[in-house]
Amino acid sequence: MSLTLDTPPGVLGHAASSAGGSTQPLLGSRVRAGFPSPADDHLDTDIDLHAHVVKRPAATFFVRAEGDSMRGDGIHHGDLLVVDRSLEPCPGRVVIIALDGELTVKRLERVGQRYYLVAANPSFRPIPLEGREAQVWGVVTYVVHALPGAPA
Amino acid sequence: MIALVDCNNFYVSCERVFDPRLEGRPVGVLSNNDGCIVARSNELKSLGVEMGAAMHLLPPHIRRQAVLLSSNYALYGDMSRRVTLSLGEFSPHVEVYSIDESFVGFQGFDPATLEARGQRLRETVKQWTGIPVSVGLAPTRVLAKVANRAAKKIPAYEGVCLLDADGVATRSLLRELPVTELWGVARRTGERLALMGIETAWQLREADPKRIRRAFSVVPERIVWELRGHPAVTLGDMAAPKQQIMVSRSFGRLTGDPADLHEAVRQHAARAGEKLRRQGSVTSAVMVFVHTNPFQPSQPQYRNSVVVPLARPCDDTRDIAHAAARGLEAIFLEGYRYQKAGVMLLDLTADGHRQLSLDETPQTEAERIRRQRLMGTIDKLNRELGRDKVRLGVPRQDNAWRLRCERRTPRYTTRWSELVRVKS
């Protein structure tokens, strides 16, 4: 098993403080001595959904789910998944994992010292990772699920 | 200190990120029109397949076991952008040298921490983007190139090699390195150096800089200083990497005006087109990049790049300029003061090797010859009358932007309809 789970925290993914965003805080008025302008508290900008779900643009990828093994975790066939590769694959997180040459989405669980991939659907049995060629590809952070009638 | 960060087998590594089955197999990426090999995995290298090998001349047993893919420049361009963004987390001074190589400045960092920093950089880029990189650290760019090569070739370095100006490792590496393998030393310069008794990088380092300058020019002299650990070259001094043409320039003053950027990119595209035709090549992908001034950290910072694949390989300034303008539109953001814009031509092949694509008719072939004459005339007029006397105005609108891509993988990161599928 060549799983990169046992990496001590602090070695990967904590390179710098900035989240890599390109946006800058907006200043509504020049700094003045005396009372702050009361209008500044009410200055709103567009709500940017992309910036909300993509915290680290360099490491964030969108993928498409195929299949129904993760329904219990809210992932349906055809859903769009937001995957952040900069996050550590801790137990309990839903991860994309390269398993036997195929990218698969499952929840990572640990029992004692052993790692398992768990589906959110009782008809799938947990997959023990021991002795298998498995590499975590990224951590799923959001699901975009279209409801009936949503434009494609 | 400066680092050269080089992506290992970049195009193949990009493909492997999205298709784990390619791991451990011999994989090659083909040039435009699927003509010859432009990137090889280590497994393909061990089978003895050379860079530039023509696909139809590969022995059948190699064709059977190797996975040969069409180039997917939309993907490589996006992955290159992600790698550059990741590097920006380690230092604001990132200088793109090619689609898969960047210099990262570490001025003012404690040298004792740099090796560990290099390791962390390598691990971070691998984790965030999936791309393995090698890191060469040294006081100068030329030595950083030497260090990078060692980081790649000598397993004990584990991908990161730091060379001091005068360290034991530096000496022994330079003694073993033929002078022609040095960055910036052309083959003909190497032949003349050999006549002067200079055959290794070490001998060049020990040569009298004045003598080198008299015998050659200022660039080889600067290389001597660089080998001794004194920074002396800029990227502009050095030839672009093989298979690429790069034209970029800093603006005289920072500018946020889209017209300035469009004009610069148009000029760079025209210059790149001239260089391309002078060497008798065609290109099939145009990369455009812009960035703000990293030395003014109080200003909002932005950098981005994009690769625009061409419908078919060409050497026509109009096509190149059109592609570059489209690329610029895709990455330009209002509200920033830009320092630099550049155009890079990728996947160059000799014009003679060009194969007709299936949808090209004899008429378009005749048109191609007519275009070639037009470009030749423009180049000649500009040479005789001065740069930019004859310029191209409105781009052609009839471009189909189709790709030659028999074996191309999906554009996983740039098209909604081609996203990676994960089994759920």
Coordinates of C-alpha atoms in Angstrom, one line a residue:
Chain A
M1 CA 0.0 0.0 0.0
S2 CA 1.5 3.3 -1.0
L3 CA -1.1 5.5 0.6
T4 CA 0.2 8.9 1.6
L5 CA -1.8 9.0 4.7
D6 CA 0.9 8.5 7.3
T7 CA 2.6 11.7 6.3
P8 CA 3.1 13.7 9.5
P9 CA 1.1 16.9 9.5
G10 CA 3.0 20.0 8.7
V11 CA 5.1 18.5 5.9
L12 CA 2.6 18.9 3.1
G13 CA 0.2 21.7 2.2
H14 CA 1.1 24.4 4.7
A15 CA 3.4 26.3 2.4
A16 CA 2.3 29.9 2.9
S17 CA -0.4 31.9 4.5
S18 CA -2.2 33.2 1.4
A19 CA -5.1 31.1 0.1
G20 CA -4.0 32.0 -3.4
G21 CA -7.0 34.2 -4.2
S22 CA -6.6 37.1 -6.5
T23 CA -9.1 39.3 -4.9
Q24 CA -8.2 42.2 -2.7
P25 CA -10.3 43.8 0.1
L26 CA -12.3 46.7 -1.2
L27 CA -11.9 50.0 0.5
G28 CA -14.9 52.2 0.3
S29 CA -13.3 55.4 1.3
R30 CA -9.9 56.8 2.1
V31 CA -8.6 56.4 5.6
R32 CA -9.4 59.5 7.6
A33 CA -8.7 60.7 11.1
G34 CA -11.7 60.9 13.4
F35 CA -14.8 58.8 13.0
P36 CA -14.8 55.9 10.5
S37 CA -17.3 56.4 7.7
P38 CA -20.5 54.6 8.7
A39 CA -21.1 53.7 5.1
D40 CA -18.1 51.3 5.0
D41 CA -20.0 48.7 7.0
H42 CA -22.7 48.6 4.4
L43 CA -20.5 48.3 1.3
D44 CA -21.4 44.9 -0.3
T45 CA -20.0 43.3 -3.4
D46 CA -21.2 40.5 -5.5
I47 CA -21.4 37.1 -3.7
D48 CA -18.8 35.0 -5.5
L49 CA -19.8 31.3 -5.3
H50 CA -16.6 30.3 -7.2
A51 CA -14.4 32.0 -4.6
H52 CA -16.4 30.4 -1.8
V53 CA -15.9 26.8 -3.0
V54 CA -12.5 27.3 -4.6
K55 CA -10.2 28.2 -1.7
R56 CA -7.0 27.3 -3.4
P57 CA -7.2 27.7 -7.2
A58 CA -3.9 25.9 -8.0
A59 CA -5.0 22.8 -6.2
T60 CA -8.8 22.7 -6.9
F61 CA -10.3 20.5 -9.6
F62 CA -13.8 19.8 -10.7
V63 CA -14.8 16.2 -11.4
R64 CA -18.0 14.3 -12.3
A65 CA -19.4 11.5 -10.2
E66 CA -20.7 8.4 -11.9
G67 CA -22.7 5.9 -9.9
D68 CA -24.8 5.8 -6.8
S69 CA -22.5 4.3 -4.1
M70 CA -22.2 7.7 -2.3
R71 CA -25.9 8.7 -2.2
G72 CA -25.9 8.7 1.6
D73 CA -23.3 11.4 1.5
G74 CA -25.3 13.5 -0.9
I75 CA -23.4 12.5 -4.1
H76 CA -25.7 11.5 -6.9
H77 CA -24.9 10.1 -10.4
G78 CA -23.8 13.0 -12.6
D79 CA -23.1 15.4 -9.7
L80 CA -20.2 17.9 -10.0
L81 CA -17.6 17.5 -7.2
V82 CA -15.2 20.2 -6.1
V83 CA -11.9 18.5 -5.1
D84 CA -9.2 20.3 -3.2
R85 CA -5.8 18.5 -3.4
S86 CA -4.2 20.7 -0.8
L87 CA -6.2 19.2 2.0
E88 CA -5.0 16.3 4.1
P89 CA -7.0 13.1 3.6
C90 CA -8.1 12.6 7.2
P91 CA -10.5 9.8 8.2
G92 CA -14.1 10.9 7.9
R93 CA -13.4 12.9 4.7
V94 CA -14.8 12.0 1.3
V95 CA -11.8 11.5 -1.0
I96 CA -11.0 10.8 -4.6
I97 CA -8.6 7.8 -4.6
A98 CA -6.8 6.1 -7.4
L99 CA -7.6 2.5 -6.8
D100 CA -6.5 -0.2 -9.2
G101 CA -5.9 2.3 -11.9
E102 CA -9.3 4.0 -11.5
L103 CA -10.4 7.2 -9.8
T104 CA -13.0 6.4 -7.2
V105 CA -14.9 8.6 -4.7
K106 CA -15.4 7.1 -1.2
R107 CA -15.3 8.1 2.4
L108 CA -12.0 7.3 4.1
E109 CA -12.4 5.6 7.5
R110 CA -9.8 4.3 10.0
V111 CA -10.4 1.4 12.3
G112 CA -7.4 0.9 14.6
Q113 CA -4.4 1.2 12.3
R114 CA -6.3 0.1 9.2
Y115 CA -7.8 2.3 6.5
Y116 CA -11.0 1.5 4.7
L117 CA -12.9 3.1 1.8
V118 CA -16.5 3.2 2.8
A119 CA -19.5 3.8 0.5
A120 CA -22.5 5.7 1.7
N121 CA -24.8 2.9 0.5
P122 CA -25.4 -0.3 2.5
S123 CA -25.2 -2.5 -0.6
F124 CA -21.5 -1.7 -0.9
R125 CA -19.0 -3.3 1.5
P126 CA -16.1 -1.4 2.9
I127 CA -12.8 -1.8 0.9
P128 CA -9.8 -2.4 3.1
L129 CA -6.8 -0.5 1.7
E130 CA -4.2 -2.8 3.2
G131 CA -2.2 -4.6 0.5
R132 CA -3.7 -2.5 -2.3
E133 CA -2.2 0.0 -4.7
A134 CA -4.0 3.1 -3.6
Q135 CA -3.1 6.8 -3.8
V136 CA -5.3 9.6 -2.5
W137 CA -5.9 12.1 -5.4
G138 CA -7.8 14.8 -3.5
V139 CA -10.4 15.6 -0.9
V140 CA -14.0 16.4 -2.0
T141 CA -15.2 19.6 -0.4
Y142 CA -18.5 20.4 -2.1
V143 CA -21.1 18.7 -4.3
V144 CA -23.1 20.5 -6.9
H145 CA -26.3 18.6 -7.6
A146 CA -28.8 19.8 -10.2
L147 CA -32.5 19.5 -9.3
P148 CA -35.1 18.7 -11.9
G149 CA -35.7 21.7 -14.1
A150 CA -32.3 23.3 -13.6
P151 CA -30.8 24.5 -16.8
A152 CA -27.9 22.3 -18.0
Chain B
M1 CA 20.0 32.2 -4.3
I2 CA 17.8 31.2 -7.1
A3 CA 16.0 28.0 -7.9
L4 CA 15.2 26.4 -11.2
V5 CA 12.1 24.3 -10.9
D6 CA 11.6 21.9 -13.8
C7 CA 8.6 19.6 -14.2
N8 CA 9.6 16.0 -14.9
N9 CA 8.4 14.7 -18.2
F10 CA 5.8 17.5 -18.0
Y11 CA 3.3 16.5 -20.7
V12 CA 3.3 12.8 -19.7
S13 CA 3.0 13.8 -16.0
C14 CA -0.1 15.9 -16.9
E15 CA -1.7 12.9 -18.6
R16 CA -0.9 10.7 -15.6
V17 CA -2.6 13.0 -13.1
F18 CA -6.0 12.2 -14.7
D19 CA -5.4 8.7 -15.8
P20 CA -3.7 6.6 -13.1
R21 CA -3.5 3.6 -15.5
L22 CA -0.7 5.4 -17.3
E23 CA 1.5 5.1 -14.2
G24 CA 4.4 2.8 -14.7
R25 CA 3.7 2.3 -18.4
P26 CA 5.8 3.7 -21.4
V27 CA 3.9 6.8 -22.4
G28 CA 4.7 9.2 -25.2
V29 CA 3.1 12.5 -26.3
L30 CA 3.1 13.3 -30.0
S31 CA 3.7 16.6 -31.8
N32 CA 1.2 18.3 -34.0
N33 CA -0.4 16.0 -36.6
D34 CA 0.7 13.1 -34.4
G35 CA 4.0 13.1 -36.3
C36 CA 6.8 12.6 -33.7
I37 CA 7.5 12.1 -30.0
V38 CA 7.8 15.4 -28.0
A39 CA 7.5 14.0 -24.5
R40 CA 8.5 10.6 -23.0
S41 CA 7.9 8.9 -19.8
N42 CA 11.0 7.3 -18.2
E43 CA 9.7 3.9 -19.2
L44 CA 9.6 5.0 -22.9
K45 CA 13.1 6.5 -22.6
S46 CA 14.3 3.1 -21.3
L47 CA 12.9 1.4 -24.4
G48 CA 15.4 3.5 -26.4
V49 CA 12.8 5.8 -28.0
E50 CA 14.5 9.1 -28.7
M51 CA 13.1 12.6 -28.4
G52 CA 11.7 13.7 -31.8
A53 CA 11.4 10.1 -33.1
A54 CA 8.9 9.8 -35.9
M55 CA 5.9 7.8 -34.8
H56 CA 5.6 5.8 -38.0
L57 CA 9.2 4.7 -37.7
L58 CA 8.8 3.2 -34.2
P59 CA 9.4 -0.5 -34.2
P60 CA 6.1 -2.5 -33.9
H61 CA 6.9 -4.0 -30.5
I62 CA 7.3 -0.5 -29.1
R63 CA 4.1 0.7 -30.7
R64 CA 2.3 -2.3 -29.2
Q65 CA 3.3 -1.7 -25.6
A66 CA 3.6 2.1 -25.5
V67 CA 0.7 4.5 -25.0
L68 CA 1.1 7.3 -27.6
L69 CA -1.1 10.3 -27.1
S70 CA -1.8 13.4 -29.2
S71 CA -0.7 16.6 -27.5
N72 CA -3.4 18.2 -25.3
Y73 CA -2.2 21.8 -25.0
A74 CA -5.3 23.1 -23.3
L75 CA -4.5 20.7 -20.5
Y76 CA -0.8 21.3 -20.4
G77 CA -1.3 25.0 -20.4
D78 CA -3.7 24.8 -17.4
M79 CA -1.5 22.5 -15.4
S80 CA 1.5 24.8 -16.2
R81 CA -0.6 27.7 -14.8
R82 CA -1.3 25.7 -11.6
V83 CA 2.3 24.8 -11.1
T84 CA 3.3 28.5 -11.5
L85 CA 0.6 29.5 -9.0
S86 CA 1.8 27.0 -6.5
L87 CA 5.4 28.3 -6.9
G88 CA 4.1 31.8 -6.0
E89 CA 3.3 30.5 -2.5
F90 CA 7.1 30.1 -1.9
S91 CA 8.4 33.4 -3.3
P92 CA 6.8 36.3 -5.2
H93 CA 9.7 36.2 -7.7
V94 CA 8.6 33.6 -10.2
E95 CA 10.0 33.9 -13.7
V96 CA 8.5 31.6 -16.3
Y97 CA 11.2 30.3 -18.7
S98 CA 9.1 27.7 -20.6
I99 CA 5.9 25.9 -20.2
D100 CA 7.5 23.5 -17.7
E101 CA 10.4 25.5 -16.2
S102 CA 10.5 28.5 -13.9
F103 CA 13.1 30.4 -12.0
V104 CA 12.1 31.2 -8.4
G105 CA 14.1 33.9 -6.6
F106 CA 15.0 33.3 -3.0
Q107 CA 16.9 36.6 -2.4
G108 CA 17.1 37.3 1.3
F109 CA 16.1 33.8 2.5
D110 CA 18.4 32.1 5.0
P111 CA 20.6 29.8 2.9
A112 CA 20.6 27.2 5.6
T113 CA 16.9 26.7 5.2
L114 CA 16.8 26.6 1.4
E115 CA 17.3 22.8 0.9
A116 CA 14.4 22.1 3.2
R117 CA 12.4 24.8 1.5
G118 CA 13.1 23.2 -1.8
Q119 CA 11.9 19.8 -0.6
R120 CA 8.7 21.4 0.7
L121 CA 8.2 23.1 -2.6
R122 CA 8.6 19.9 -4.4
E123 CA 6.2 18.0 -2.1
T124 CA 3.6 20.9 -2.3
V125 CA 3.6 21.1 -6.1
K126 CA 3.3 17.3 -6.3
Q127 CA 0.4 17.2 -3.8
W128 CA -1.5 20.2 -5.2
T129 CA -1.1 19.6 -8.9
G130 CA 0.1 16.0 -9.2
I131 CA 3.1 17.1 -11.1
P132 CA 6.6 15.9 -10.0
V133 CA 9.3 18.6 -10.2
S134 CA 13.0 18.8 -9.8
V135 CA 14.6 21.7 -8.0
G136 CA 18.1 23.1 -8.6
L137 CA 19.3 25.8 -6.1
A138 CA 22.4 27.9 -6.6
P139 CA 23.6 31.5 -6.4
T140 CA 23.2 32.0 -10.2
R141 CA 20.9 30.9 -13.0
V142 CA 23.5 29.0 -14.9
L143 CA 24.5 27.1 -11.7
A144 CA 20.9 26.5 -10.9
K145 CA 20.5 24.8 -14.3
V146 CA 23.5 22.6 -13.4
A147 CA 22.0 21.8 -10.0
N148 CA 18.6 21.0 -11.6
R149 CA 20.2 18.5 -13.9
A150 CA 21.9 16.8 -11.0
A151 CA 18.7 16.8 -9.0
K152 CA 17.1 14.9 -11.9
K153 CA 19.8 12.5 -12.7
I154 CA 21.3 11.6 -9.3
P155 CA 18.8 9.8 -7.2
A156 CA 20.6 10.6 -3.9
Y157 CA 19.5 14.2 -4.2
E158 CA 15.8 13.2 -4.0
G159 CA 14.8 15.8 -6.5
V160 CA 16.5 18.8 -4.8
C161 CA 20.1 19.8 -5.3
L162 CA 21.7 22.9 -3.8
L163 CA 25.1 24.0 -5.1
D164 CA 27.3 26.6 -3.5
A165 CA 29.5 28.7 -5.7
D166 CA 32.6 26.9 -4.5
G167 CA 31.4 23.7 -2.9
V168 CA 32.9 20.2 -3.4
A169 CA 29.8 19.0 -5.2
T170 CA 29.8 22.0 -7.5
R171 CA 33.4 21.4 -8.4
S172 CA 33.0 17.7 -9.1
L173 CA 29.8 18.3 -11.1
L174 CA 31.4 21.0 -13.2
R175 CA 34.5 18.9 -13.9
E176 CA 32.3 16.1 -15.3
L177 CA 30.0 18.3 -17.3
P178 CA 30.9 18.8 -21.0
V179 CA 30.9 22.6 -21.7
T180 CA 28.3 22.0 -24.5
E181 CA 25.8 20.8 -22.0
L182 CA 25.9 24.1 -20.2
W183 CA 22.8 26.4 -20.6
G184 CA 23.6 29.1 -23.1
V185 CA 26.5 27.4 -24.8
A186 CA 25.6 26.7 -28.4
R187 CA 27.2 23.8 -30.2
R188 CA 29.3 26.0 -32.4
T189 CA 30.6 28.0 -29.4
G190 CA 31.4 24.6 -27.8
E191 CA 33.5 23.6 -30.9
R192 CA 35.5 26.8 -30.7
L193 CA 35.9 26.5 -27.0
A194 CA 37.3 23.0 -27.6
L195 CA 39.9 24.4 -29.9
M196 CA 41.0 26.7 -27.0
G197 CA 41.3 23.6 -24.8
I198 CA 38.1 24.3 -22.9
E199 CA 36.0 21.1 -22.8
T200 CA 34.4 21.0 -19.4
A201 CA 32.3 23.5 -17.5
W202 CA 35.0 23.7 -14.9
Q203 CA 37.6 24.7 -17.5
L204 CA 35.2 27.4 -18.7
R205 CA 34.8 28.6 -15.1
E206 CA 38.6 28.9 -14.7
A207 CA 39.1 30.7 -18.0
D208 CA 39.9 34.3 -18.2
P209 CA 36.6 36.2 -18.7
K210 CA 38.3 38.9 -20.8
R211 CA 39.8 36.3 -23.1
I212 CA 36.3 34.7 -23.5
R213 CA 34.8 38.0 -24.2
R214 CA 37.4 38.8 -26.9
A215 CA 37.0 35.4 -28.5
F216 CA 33.2 35.3 -28.4
S217 CA 30.8 37.9 -27.1
V218 CA 29.4 39.2 -23.9
V219 CA 27.1 36.3 -23.2
P220 CA 29.8 33.6 -22.9
E221 CA 31.8 35.9 -20.6
R222 CA 28.7 36.3 -18.4
I223 CA 28.4 32.5 -18.3
V224 CA 32.0 32.4 -16.8
W225 CA 30.9 34.8 -14.1
E226 CA 27.8 32.8 -13.4
L227 CA 29.8 29.6 -13.1
R228 CA 31.9 31.4 -10.4
G229 CA 28.7 32.3 -8.5
H230 CA 28.3 35.9 -9.6
P231 CA 24.8 36.6 -11.1
A232 CA 25.3 38.0 -14.6
V233 CA 22.7 36.7 -17.1
T234 CA 19.1 37.6 -17.6
L235 CA 16.6 35.4 -19.3
G236 CA 16.8 37.7 -22.3
D237 CA 20.5 36.7 -22.8
M238 CA 19.7 33.1 -23.1
A239 CA 18.2 31.3 -26.0
A240 CA 14.6 30.0 -25.5
P241 CA 14.4 26.3 -24.8
K242 CA 14.4 23.9 -27.7
Q243 CA 11.0 23.5 -29.3
Q244 CA 9.8 26.9 -28.1
I245 CA 10.0 30.5 -29.1
M246 CA 9.4 33.1 -26.5
V247 CA 9.0 36.8 -26.9
S248 CA 8.2 38.9 -23.9
R249 CA 9.1 42.3 -22.6
S250 CA 8.4 44.4 -19.5
F251 CA 6.4 47.6 -20.0
G252 CA 8.3 50.8 -19.7
R253 CA 5.8 51.7 -16.9
L254 CA 3.1 49.6 -15.2
T255 CA -0.1 49.7 -17.1
G256 CA -3.7 48.6 -16.5
D257 CA -4.9 49.7 -20.0
P258 CA -6.2 46.7 -22.0
A259 CA -5.1 48.5 -25.2
D260 CA -1.5 48.5 -24.0
L261 CA -1.6 44.8 -23.4
H262 CA -3.3 44.0 -26.7
E263 CA -0.7 46.1 -28.5
A264 CA 2.2 44.4 -26.7
V265 CA 0.8 40.9 -27.3
R266 CA 0.2 41.7 -30.9
Q267 CA 3.8 42.9 -31.3
H268 CA 5.2 39.9 -29.5
A269 CA 3.1 37.6 -31.7
A270 CA 4.4 39.3 -34.8
R271 CA 8.0 39.0 -33.6
A272 CA 7.5 35.4 -32.6
G273 CA 6.1 34.7 -36.1
E274 CA 9.1 36.2 -37.7
K275 CA 11.5 34.0 -35.6
L276 CA 9.4 31.0 -36.4
R277 CA 9.6 31.6 -40.2
R278 CA 13.3 32.4 -40.0
Q279 CA 14.0 29.0 -38.6
G280 CA 11.6 27.3 -41.0
S281 CA 9.2 25.9 -38.4
V282 CA 5.5 25.7 -37.7
T283 CA 3.8 26.0 -34.4
S284 CA 0.6 24.4 -33.1
A285 CA 0.0 26.1 -29.8
V286 CA 0.4 29.7 -28.5
M287 CA 0.9 30.5 -24.9
V288 CA 0.2 34.0 -23.5
F289 CA 1.1 35.2 -20.1
V290 CA 0.8 38.4 -18.1
H291 CA 1.9 39.4 -14.6
T292 CA 2.0 42.4 -12.3
N293 CA 5.2 43.6 -10.6
P294 CA 6.1 41.2 -7.8
F295 CA 8.6 43.7 -6.5
Q296 CA 5.8 45.9 -5.4
P297 CA 4.0 43.7 -2.9
S298 CA 1.8 46.6 -1.8
Q299 CA 0.1 46.6 -5.2
P300 CA -2.5 43.9 -5.9
Q301 CA -0.7 41.0 -7.5
Y302 CA -1.9 38.8 -10.4
R303 CA -0.3 36.4 -12.8
N304 CA -1.9 34.1 -15.3
S305 CA -1.3 32.3 -18.5
V306 CA -3.2 30.3 -21.0
V307 CA -2.4 28.1 -24.0
V308 CA -4.5 28.4 -27.2
P309 CA -4.1 25.4 -29.4
L310 CA -4.2 26.2 -33.2
A311 CA -6.5 24.6 -35.6
R312 CA -3.5 23.3 -37.6
P313 CA 0.2 23.9 -37.5
C314 CA 1.1 27.2 -39.0
D315 CA 3.7 30.0 -39.3
D316 CA 1.2 32.7 -40.2
T317 CA 1.4 35.8 -38.0
R318 CA -2.3 36.4 -38.5
D319 CA -3.2 33.1 -36.9
I320 CA -0.6 33.5 -34.2
A321 CA -1.7 37.0 -33.4
H322 CA -5.4 36.0 -33.4
A323 CA -4.7 33.1 -31.0
A324 CA -2.6 35.3 -28.8
A325 CA -5.4 38.0 -28.7
R326 CA -8.0 35.4 -27.7
G327 CA -5.7 34.1 -25.0
L328 CA -5.1 37.6 -23.6
E329 CA -8.9 38.2 -23.5
A330 CA -9.3 35.0 -21.5
I331 CA -6.8 36.0 -18.8
F332 CA -6.9 39.8 -18.7
L333 CA -8.4 41.2 -15.5
E334 CA -9.3 44.9 -14.9
G335 CA -7.9 46.6 -11.9
Y336 CA -4.3 45.4 -12.0
R337 CA -1.2 47.2 -13.1
Y338 CA 0.7 44.9 -15.4
Q339 CA 4.4 44.8 -15.7
K340 CA 4.9 42.2 -18.4
A341 CA 3.2 40.3 -21.1
G342 CA 4.7 37.5 -23.2
V343 CA 3.9 35.1 -26.1
M344 CA 5.4 31.7 -26.4
L345 CA 5.1 29.4 -29.4
L346 CA 5.0 25.7 -28.5
D347 CA 5.4 22.4 -30.3
L348 CA 7.6 23.6 -33.1
T349 CA 8.3 21.3 -36.0
A350 CA 10.1 21.8 -39.3
D351 CA 7.8 23.1 -42.0
G352 CA 8.9 20.3 -44.3
H353 CA 7.6 17.6 -42.0
R354 CA 4.2 19.1 -42.1
Q355 CA 1.6 16.6 -43.2
L356 CA -1.6 17.7 -44.9
S357 CA -4.5 17.2 -42.5
L358 CA -7.5 15.3 -43.7
D359 CA -9.7 18.4 -44.2
E360 CA -7.1 20.3 -46.2
T361 CA -7.7 20.5 -49.9
P362 CA -5.4 21.4 -52.6
Q363 CA -7.0 24.9 -52.6
T364 CA -6.0 25.4 -49.0
E365 CA -2.5 24.2 -49.9
A366 CA -2.4 26.8 -52.7
E367 CA -3.6 29.3 -50.1
R368 CA -0.9 28.2 -47.7
I369 CA 1.8 29.0 -50.3
R370 CA 0.2 32.3 -51.0
R371 CA 0.2 33.1 -47.3
Q372 CA 3.8 32.0 -47.0
R373 CA 4.7 34.5 -49.7
L374 CA 2.7 37.2 -48.0
M375 CA 4.5 36.5 -44.7
G376 CA 7.9 36.4 -46.4
T377 CA 7.2 39.8 -48.1
I378 CA 6.1 41.3 -44.7
D379 CA 9.3 40.1 -43.1
K380 CA 11.4 41.4 -45.9
L381 CA 9.8 44.9 -45.8
N382 CA 10.1 45.0 -42.0
R383 CA 13.8 44.1 -42.3
E384 CA 14.4 46.7 -45.0
L385 CA 12.2 49.6 -43.8
G386 CA 12.5 49.0 -40.1
R387 CA 10.5 47.0 -37.5
D388 CA 6.7 47.2 -37.7
K389 CA 6.6 49.3 -40.9
V390 CA 4.2 46.8 -42.3
R391 CA 1.7 45.5 -39.7
L392 CA -1.3 43.3 -39.6
G393 CA -4.6 44.8 -38.7
V394 CA -7.9 42.9 -38.4
P395 CA -7.4 39.2 -37.6
R396 CA -9.1 36.7 -39.8
Q397 CA -12.5 35.7 -38.5
D398 CA -12.9 32.5 -40.5
N399 CA -10.8 30.3 -38.3
A400 CA -12.4 27.1 -37.3
W401 CA -10.2 26.4 -34.3
R402 CA -10.4 22.7 -34.8
L403 CA -7.7 20.5 -33.4
R404 CA -5.8 17.5 -34.8
C405 CA -6.3 15.1 -32.1
E406 CA -6.8 11.5 -33.0
R407 CA -5.4 10.3 -29.7
R408 CA -6.0 13.3 -27.6
T409 CA -7.2 12.8 -24.0
P410 CA -10.1 14.9 -22.7
R411 CA -9.5 18.6 -21.8
Y412 CA -10.1 17.6 -18.2
T413 CA -9.6 21.0 -16.6
T414 CA -10.9 23.5 -19.2
R415 CA -14.2 22.0 -20.6
W416 CA -17.3 21.3 -18.6
S417 CA -18.2 18.4 -21.0
E418 CA -14.8 16.7 -20.6
L419 CA -14.3 16.7 -16.8
V420 CA -12.7 13.7 -15.2
R421 CA -15.2 11.0 -14.3
V422 CA -14.8 9.3 -10.9
K423 CA -16.5 6.1 -10.0
S424 CA -19.1 6.6 -7.3

